[in-house]
């Protein structure tokens, strides 16, 4: 991490300008032409802190998904969790499911700046993707909940989100024969309880992992998997543009919290952790599938990726005391901004249909 930070002082743009000069020198010498001396006069240029091959190594995918010791994976739980996630009967109105705001077709986000909850109430924040959260300890934009398990109860009972008191939910689910069978299979000792609803949904969510993208094929050795502009963008991302100071590792997040200078009244994490640097701080989101999850940021205020990079290039819009020192004017050219966007688009796996589960029927026979 420190290495990348120091490296930000160097310009990847300069490095790219130098590389062809070196290549040209070699070419001209081998061609026996004296003008090579012109190139040789260029003063030595700073290089990126690491080589491209070394940067690539920082982004390898993990081999397996972590589950909690007290909520291990089982196919029965994952299947039940998926049904509950897609079932609008989890809400008070029976009209809103988790999937209403976390749609599989747009990488489990919802496409609007701020989500619509119970009876059309506008949520205070943007709905984030649910990908790769198995690797995140603090959940939600402000990290107020712990692990996926710690997040499930909130949206169900929240009157502005799904508006379903937990005891009422258990009564409703218990009246559905299919769920009685499914809960028994997943939790043989205690069946339908709110804690088991939590466990099943969290096991399902842990399985939401971004698929293999062109970027992964590139770092695995296929040089043709991504374009030349995207490769330049990757190097800029790790050097001059300083993005990797926070968007690091295979899922492009350090799961930490920063104020990146958005003009929004939401005070963010300071309400959870009372430190000056946490004022207006929000969790670094993953950049996997980032092309699909517009609009961006906790307030949904930035409509596309070019404007996201322009925001960072300006050094943010509001220079509060809490503004992260890693957000500062970057002096990126228009072409460099386009390269970084091109790189981010290589983080999407090829589109694959997501089959929505068939849900259990209510009991129709008179009781
Ligand atoms: C009305 C829309 C809406 C519904 C319904 C909804 N969510 Fe969300 N979800 C959001 C929004 C908005 C956030 C961001 C909230 C915040 O951070 O303050 C969020 C955040 C999350 C997060 C945290 C993501 C992260 O990056 O840490 C998880 C996990 C999640 N929701 C899962 C669920 C589950 C499971 C359900 C169903 C039980 C659900 N959501 C229902 C809108 C919704
Ligand atoms: C200081 C840490 C930091 C740096 C440096 C940084 N980011 Fe971010 N990034 C964040 C945080 C935190 C958020 C969420 C901010 C919010 O919503 O308030 C974010 C949000 C984003 C988003 C929107 C994600 C979404 O799902 O809404 C994108 C895209 C993004 N950053 C790309 C970049 C790029 C490209 C760079 C380099 C030019 C960069 N970031 C530099 C921390 C950082």
Coordinates of C-alpha atoms in Angstrom, one line a residue, residues 160-311:
X160 CA -39.1 3.1 4.9
X161 CA -37.7 0.0 3.2
X162 CA -39.8 -3.2 3.5
X163 CA -41.9 -2.4 6.5
X164 CA -42.4 -5.9 7.8
X165 CA -42.1 -6.5 11.6
X166 CA -40.0 -9.7 12.2
X167 CA -42.7 -11.5 14.2
X168 CA -45.3 -10.9 11.5
X169 CA -42.9 -12.2 8.9
X170 CA -42.4 -15.4 10.8
X171 CA -46.2 -15.8 11.1
X172 CA -46.6 -15.3 7.3
X173 CA -43.8 -17.6 6.3
X174 CA -45.0 -20.3 8.6
X175 CA -48.4 -20.3 6.8
X176 CA -46.7 -21.3 3.5
X177 CA -46.3 -25.0 3.3
X178 CA -43.3 -24.9 0.8
X179 CA -41.3 -22.7 3.3
X180 CA -42.1 -25.1 6.2
X181 CA -40.4 -27.9 4.1
X182 CA -37.5 -25.7 2.9
X183 CA -36.7 -24.3 6.4
X184 CA -36.8 -27.9 7.8
X185 CA -34.3 -29.1 5.2
X186 CA -32.0 -26.1 5.8
X187 CA -32.4 -25.9 9.6
X188 CA -33.5 -29.3 10.9
X189 CA -33.4 -28.3 14.6
X190 CA -35.4 -25.1 14.7
X191 CA -37.2 -24.4 11.3
X192 CA -38.7 -21.0 10.6
X193 CA -37.2 -18.2 12.8
X194 CA -36.0 -14.7 12.1
X195 CA -32.4 -15.8 12.8
X196 CA -32.7 -18.6 10.2
X197 CA -34.1 -16.1 7.6
X198 CA -31.0 -14.1 8.3
X199 CA -28.7 -17.1 7.9
X200 CA -30.2 -18.3 4.7
X201 CA -30.2 -14.9 3.0
X202 CA -26.6 -14.2 4.1
X203 CA -25.4 -17.6 2.8
X204 CA -27.1 -16.8 -0.5
X205 CA -25.5 -13.3 -0.6
X206 CA -22.0 -14.6 0.1
X207 CA -22.3 -16.6 -3.1
X208 CA -22.8 -13.4 -5.1
X209 CA -19.3 -13.2 -6.5
X210 CA -18.3 -11.3 -9.7
X211 CA -17.6 -13.5 -12.6
X212 CA -14.4 -13.9 -14.6
X213 CA -13.9 -10.7 -16.6
X214 CA -11.6 -9.8 -19.5
X215 CA -9.3 -8.2 -16.9
X216 CA -8.9 -11.5 -15.2
X217 CA -8.0 -13.2 -18.5
X218 CA -5.4 -10.5 -19.1
X219 CA -3.7 -10.8 -15.8
X220 CA -3.7 -14.6 -16.3
X221 CA -1.6 -14.0 -19.4
X222 CA -3.9 -13.4 -22.4
X223 CA -2.5 -10.1 -23.8
X224 CA -5.4 -9.9 -26.2
X225 CA -8.1 -10.0 -23.6
X226 CA -8.2 -6.3 -23.1
X227 CA -7.4 -3.3 -25.3
X228 CA -4.3 -1.2 -25.3
X229 CA -6.1 1.9 -23.9
X230 CA -7.4 -0.3 -21.1
X231 CA -3.9 -1.5 -20.3
X232 CA -2.7 2.1 -20.1
X233 CA -5.7 2.9 -17.9
X234 CA -4.7 0.1 -15.5
X235 CA -1.3 1.5 -15.1
X236 CA -2.6 5.0 -14.6
X237 CA -5.1 3.6 -12.0
X238 CA -2.1 2.3 -10.1
X239 CA 0.2 5.3 -10.5
X240 CA -0.6 8.8 -11.5
X241 CA -4.4 8.6 -10.9
X242 CA -3.8 7.1 -7.4
X243 CA -7.1 5.1 -7.5
X244 CA -5.4 2.0 -6.1
X245 CA -4.7 3.8 -2.9
X246 CA -8.2 2.8 -2.0
X247 CA -9.6 0.6 -4.8
X248 CA -7.0 -2.2 -4.1
X249 CA -7.0 -6.0 -4.4
X250 CA -9.0 -8.3 -6.7
X251 CA -12.3 -6.7 -5.9
X252 CA -10.8 -3.2 -6.1
X253 CA -11.7 -2.1 -2.6
X254 CA -9.9 -1.8 0.7
X255 CA -13.3 -1.9 2.5
X256 CA -12.2 1.3 4.3
X257 CA -14.0 4.6 4.7
X258 CA -13.1 8.0 3.1
X259 CA -14.5 11.5 2.3
X260 CA -13.8 11.9 -1.4
X261 CA -15.3 15.4 -1.6
X262 CA -18.8 14.9 -2.8
X263 CA -21.2 17.9 -2.2
X264 CA -23.8 16.1 -0.1
X265 CA -25.1 16.8 3.4
X266 CA -25.0 13.1 4.5
X267 CA -22.3 12.9 7.2
X268 CA -21.8 9.2 6.7
X269 CA -19.6 7.1 9.0
X270 CA -18.9 9.8 11.6
X271 CA -22.4 8.9 13.0
X272 CA -21.1 5.3 13.6
X273 CA -17.4 6.1 14.4
X274 CA -16.8 9.5 16.0
X275 CA -13.5 10.5 14.4
X276 CA -12.9 13.7 12.5
X277 CA -11.7 11.8 9.4
X278 CA -14.9 9.8 9.3
X279 CA -17.0 13.0 8.6
X280 CA -18.7 12.5 5.1
X281 CA -16.8 9.2 4.9
X282 CA -18.3 6.2 3.0
X283 CA -17.1 2.7 2.2
X284 CA -14.9 2.3 -0.8
X285 CA -17.1 0.3 -3.2
X286 CA -15.9 -2.6 -5.3
X287 CA -15.3 -1.7 -9.0
X288 CA -16.2 -5.2 -10.3
X289 CA -19.1 -4.9 -12.7
X290 CA -18.8 -1.1 -12.3
X291 CA -20.0 -0.5 -15.9
X292 CA -23.4 -1.9 -14.9
X293 CA -24.2 -0.1 -11.7
X294 CA -24.7 3.5 -12.6
X295 CA -25.5 6.0 -11.2
X296 CA -22.6 6.2 -8.8
X297 CA -21.7 7.1 -5.2
X298 CA -23.7 6.8 -1.9
X299 CA -26.0 9.6 -3.2
X300 CA -26.2 8.4 -6.8
X301 CA -25.0 11.9 -7.8
X302 CA -22.6 10.9 -10.6
X303 CA -24.3 9.5 -13.7
X304 CA -21.3 7.9 -15.6
X305 CA -17.8 6.7 -15.2
X306 CA -16.2 9.6 -17.2
X307 CA -17.7 12.0 -14.8
X308 CA -16.5 9.9 -11.8
X309 CA -12.9 10.2 -13.0
X310 CA -13.4 13.9 -13.7
X311 CA -14.5 14.3 -10.1

